Amino acid sequence: MRFLLSSASLLLLAFSLLSKTSEPADPCSKIKNKNDQKKCYMNEYQVADKQLNLTYKKIREGLSDPEKEDLKKLQVLWIGYRDGICEGPMYSSDESGIETIICKTGTTIERTKYLHHVWKFSTVSKEGLGSYTDGFGGSLKLFRDTSSNEIQFSLEVVRGPTAHLGEVSGNWTPAKEAKWIWASTPGCNSEDPDCCLLEFQYFQNRIEVEEISCSAYHGARAYFGGSYRYEFKQKK
């Protein structure tokens, strides 16, 4: 399978992402009593959750009604995504529940950053070059190849509590109509197990991706489909 050939680099990515949420944070890790330590981590989570709610409400104030509905739907999906990871097999073996709390704190902080970086409505370059994220472990990048001067895309995903991975890349050559289909091999179809077919639709600040057929390029529980929003760079 094509996916297996490129999984090594993604394993490193998955490990780095997941280790960030499981690494104990000071000062709670220095507390010896488990009950007191758990209370400390819970306080950190509550602070992170409060900050996320404040950020969410502030961003909603500047959105149109349809945009508010989109954000609400994505936020509900994210809560399920967070709980699926943090309450999944990677953390459930910890009977104290501390690892789950740490995971939820980390993912909540990352979600707040996501809302700050992504849910803005500044102007994107005409070609749309840059990084996009779906907020669920999916990363889409558009860049110009220096040797061919053509625009390329790369799409990487790390999905679910067991970190199923996927990676695909190719030429970014959208058709004039709103939607266009990218094929890993010209003329291949969904009946071909090695064929990857992705439907792209470009909007201002976001790219919608629908996976028609691409199972050879990702793990069993991974997927490429999603709403990828542009990541604006932070001002220093």
PDB file of C-alpha atoms in Angstrom, residues 119-232:
ATOM      1  CA  TRP A 119     -11.135  32.263  12.406  1.00  0.00           C
ATOM      2  CA  LYS A 120     -10.053  35.592  11.003  1.00  0.00           C
ATOM      3  CA  PHE A 121     -11.115  37.245   7.796  1.00  0.00           C
ATOM      4  CA  SER A 122      -8.029  39.001   6.546  1.00  0.00           C
ATOM      5  CA  THR A 123      -7.015  38.845   2.904  1.00  0.00           C
ATOM      6  CA  VAL A 124      -5.293  35.703   1.661  1.00  0.00           C
ATOM      7  CA  SER A 125      -2.944  35.899  -1.320  1.00  0.00           C
ATOM      8  CA  LYS A 126      -4.583  35.469  -4.722  1.00  0.00           C
ATOM      9  CA  GLU A 127      -3.020  32.038  -5.172  1.00  0.00           C
ATOM     10  CA  GLY A 128      -3.935  31.012  -1.639  1.00  0.00           C
ATOM     11  CA  LEU A 129      -0.424  29.831  -0.788  1.00  0.00           C
ATOM     12  CA  GLY A 130       0.150  28.906   2.836  1.00  0.00           C
ATOM     13  CA  SER A 131      -1.007  26.469   5.500  1.00  0.00           C
ATOM     14  CA  TYR A 132      -4.560  25.353   6.212  1.00  0.00           C
ATOM     15  CA  THR A 133      -5.884  23.231   9.076  1.00  0.00           C
ATOM     16  CA  ASP A 134      -9.185  21.528   9.851  1.00  0.00           C
ATOM     17  CA  GLY A 135      -8.593  21.623  13.608  1.00  0.00           C
ATOM     18  CA  PHE A 136      -8.891  17.827  13.851  1.00  0.00           C
ATOM     19  CA  GLY A 137      -5.371  16.710  13.004  1.00  0.00           C
ATOM     20  CA  GLY A 138      -5.492  17.597   9.302  1.00  0.00           C
ATOM     21  CA  SER A 139      -2.931  19.896   7.662  1.00  0.00           C
ATOM     22  CA  LEU A 140      -3.092  21.136   4.055  1.00  0.00           C
ATOM     23  CA  LYS A 141      -0.293  23.202   2.533  1.00  0.00           C
ATOM     24  CA  LEU A 142      -0.136  25.033  -0.795  1.00  0.00           C
ATOM     25  CA  PHE A 143       3.334  26.034  -1.966  1.00  0.00           C
ATOM     26  CA  ARG A 144       5.219  26.869  -5.142  1.00  0.00           C
ATOM     27  CA  ASP A 145       7.802  24.325  -6.224  1.00  0.00           C
ATOM     28  CA  THR A 146      11.077  26.159  -6.826  1.00  0.00           C
ATOM     29  CA  SER A 147      12.253  23.830  -9.593  1.00  0.00           C
ATOM     30  CA  SER A 148       9.080  23.693 -11.703  1.00  0.00           C
ATOM     31  CA  ASN A 149       7.486  26.965 -10.516  1.00  0.00           C
ATOM     32  CA  GLU A 150       4.204  25.046 -10.231  1.00  0.00           C
ATOM     33  CA  ILE A 151       1.888  25.177  -7.236  1.00  0.00           C
ATOM     34  CA  GLN A 152       1.885  21.952  -5.223  1.00  0.00           C
ATOM     35  CA  PHE A 153      -0.218  20.709  -2.332  1.00  0.00           C
ATOM     36  CA  SER A 154       0.544  18.355   0.528  1.00  0.00           C
ATOM     37  CA  LEU A 155      -2.129  16.914   2.795  1.00  0.00           C
ATOM     38  CA  GLU A 156      -1.254  15.147   6.053  1.00  0.00           C
ATOM     39  CA  VAL A 157      -3.600  13.823   8.732  1.00  0.00           C
ATOM     40  CA  VAL A 158      -3.277  12.303  12.201  1.00  0.00           C
ATOM     41  CA  ARG A 159      -6.714  11.055  13.235  1.00  0.00           C
ATOM     42  CA  GLY A 160      -8.348   9.524  16.266  1.00  0.00           C
ATOM     43  CA  PRO A 161      -7.260   8.170  19.659  1.00  0.00           C
ATOM     44  CA  THR A 162      -4.865   5.661  18.081  1.00  0.00           C
ATOM     45  CA  ALA A 163      -3.289   8.192  15.693  1.00  0.00           C
ATOM     46  CA  HIS A 164      -4.166   6.735  12.299  1.00  0.00           C
ATOM     47  CA  LEU A 165      -2.083   8.505   9.681  1.00  0.00           C
ATOM     48  CA  GLY A 166      -2.340   9.618   6.083  1.00  0.00           C
ATOM     49  CA  GLU A 167      -0.359  11.583   3.517  1.00  0.00           C
ATOM     50  CA  VAL A 168      -0.890  12.599  -0.104  1.00  0.00           C
ATOM     51  CA  SER A 169       0.571  15.303  -2.350  1.00  0.00           C
ATOM     52  CA  GLY A 170       0.532  16.480  -5.948  1.00  0.00           C
ATOM     53  CA  ASN A 171      -0.001  19.352  -8.370  1.00  0.00           C
ATOM     54  CA  TRP A 172      -2.555  22.005  -7.432  1.00  0.00           C
ATOM     55  CA  THR A 173      -4.381  22.663 -10.703  1.00  0.00           C
ATOM     56  CA  PRO A 174      -7.959  23.700  -9.914  1.00  0.00           C
ATOM     57  CA  ALA A 175     -10.477  23.920 -12.747  1.00  0.00           C
ATOM     58  CA  LYS A 176     -12.398  27.111 -13.493  1.00  0.00           C
ATOM     59  CA  GLU A 177     -15.561  25.793 -11.855  1.00  0.00           C
ATOM     60  CA  ALA A 178     -15.990  25.919  -8.089  1.00  0.00           C
ATOM     61  CA  LYS A 179     -15.227  22.223  -7.543  1.00  0.00           C
ATOM     62  CA  TRP A 180     -12.510  20.109  -9.109  1.00  0.00           C
ATOM     63  CA  ILE A 181     -11.245  16.563  -8.658  1.00  0.00           C
ATOM     64  CA  TRP A 182      -7.608  15.623  -8.171  1.00  0.00           C
ATOM     65  CA  ALA A 183      -6.495  12.132  -9.188  1.00  0.00           C
ATOM     66  CA  SER A 184      -3.275  10.486  -8.060  1.00  0.00           C
ATOM     67  CA  THR A 185      -2.903   8.994 -11.548  1.00  0.00           C
ATOM     68  CA  PRO A 186      -4.539  10.538 -14.634  1.00  0.00           C
ATOM     69  CA  GLY A 187      -7.631   8.566 -15.599  1.00  0.00           C
ATOM     70  CA  CYS A 188      -7.769   6.368 -12.500  1.00  0.00           C
ATOM     71  CA  ASN A 189     -11.147   5.659 -10.903  1.00  0.00           C
ATOM     72  CA  SER A 190     -12.618   4.711  -7.537  1.00  0.00           C
ATOM     73  CA  GLU A 191     -12.620   1.007  -8.413  1.00  0.00           C
ATOM     74  CA  ASP A 192      -8.817   1.034  -8.532  1.00  0.00           C
ATOM     75  CA  PRO A 193      -7.531   0.333  -4.969  1.00  0.00           C
ATOM     76  CA  ASP A 194      -4.366   2.363  -5.609  1.00  0.00           C
ATOM     77  CA  CYS A 195      -6.248   5.389  -6.929  1.00  0.00           C
ATOM     78  CA  CYS A 196      -6.767   8.494  -4.819  1.00  0.00           C
ATOM     79  CA  LEU A 197      -9.585  10.839  -5.797  1.00  0.00           C
ATOM     80  CA  LEU A 198     -10.118  14.033  -3.819  1.00  0.00           C
ATOM     81  CA  GLU A 199     -12.644  16.761  -4.539  1.00  0.00           C
ATOM     82  CA  PHE A 200     -11.497  20.279  -3.685  1.00  0.00           C
ATOM     83  CA  GLN A 201     -13.573  23.442  -3.411  1.00  0.00           C
ATOM     84  CA  TYR A 202     -11.858  26.761  -2.746  1.00  0.00           C
ATOM     85  CA  PHE A 203     -13.475  29.610  -0.818  1.00  0.00           C
ATOM     86  CA  GLN A 204     -12.000  32.743   0.683  1.00  0.00           C
ATOM     87  CA  ASN A 205      -9.802  31.631   3.589  1.00  0.00           C
ATOM     88  CA  ARG A 206     -10.814  27.964   3.408  1.00  0.00           C
ATOM     89  CA  ILE A 207     -10.669  24.842   1.248  1.00  0.00           C
ATOM     90  CA  GLU A 208     -13.298  22.110   1.453  1.00  0.00           C
ATOM     91  CA  VAL A 209     -11.980  18.600   0.820  1.00  0.00           C
ATOM     92  CA  GLU A 210     -14.142  15.570   0.109  1.00  0.00           C
ATOM     93  CA  GLU A 211     -12.543  12.152  -0.130  1.00  0.00           C
ATOM     94  CA  ILE A 212     -14.071  10.187  -2.995  1.00  0.00           C
ATOM     95  CA  SER A 213     -11.632   7.285  -2.836  1.00  0.00           C
ATOM     96  CA  CYS A 214      -8.217   7.314  -1.200  1.00  0.00           C
ATOM     97  CA  SER A 215      -7.969   4.454   1.304  1.00  0.00           C
ATOM     98  CA  ALA A 216      -4.542   3.357   0.021  1.00  0.00           C
ATOM     99  CA  TYR A 217      -3.038   6.610   1.282  1.00  0.00           C
ATOM    100  CA  HIS A 218      -4.121   6.519   4.923  1.00  0.00           C
ATOM    101  CA  GLY A 219      -4.781   4.240   7.882  1.00  0.00           C
ATOM    102  CA  ALA A 220      -8.100   2.495   8.445  1.00  0.00           C
ATOM    103  CA  ARG A 221      -9.595   5.203  10.663  1.00  0.00           C
ATOM    104  CA  ALA A 222      -7.966   8.194   9.016  1.00  0.00           C
ATOM    105  CA  TYR A 223      -9.577  10.387   6.374  1.00  0.00           C
ATOM    106  CA  PHE A 224      -8.669  13.430   4.281  1.00  0.00           C
ATOM    107  CA  GLY A 225     -12.088  15.075   4.090  1.00  0.00           C
ATOM    108  CA  GLY A 226     -12.779  18.240   6.047  1.00  0.00           C
ATOM    109  CA  SER A 227     -13.014  22.006   6.099  1.00  0.00           C
ATOM    110  CA  TYR A 228      -9.462  23.390   6.045  1.00  0.00           C
ATOM    111  CA  ARG A 229      -9.125  27.016   7.087  1.00  0.00           C
ATOM    112  CA  TYR A 230      -6.181  29.309   6.405  1.00  0.00           C
ATOM    113  CA  GLU A 231      -3.682  29.754   9.236  1.00  0.00           C
ATOM    114  CA  PHE A 232      -2.782  33.421   9.535  1.00  0.00           C
TER     115      PHE A 232
END
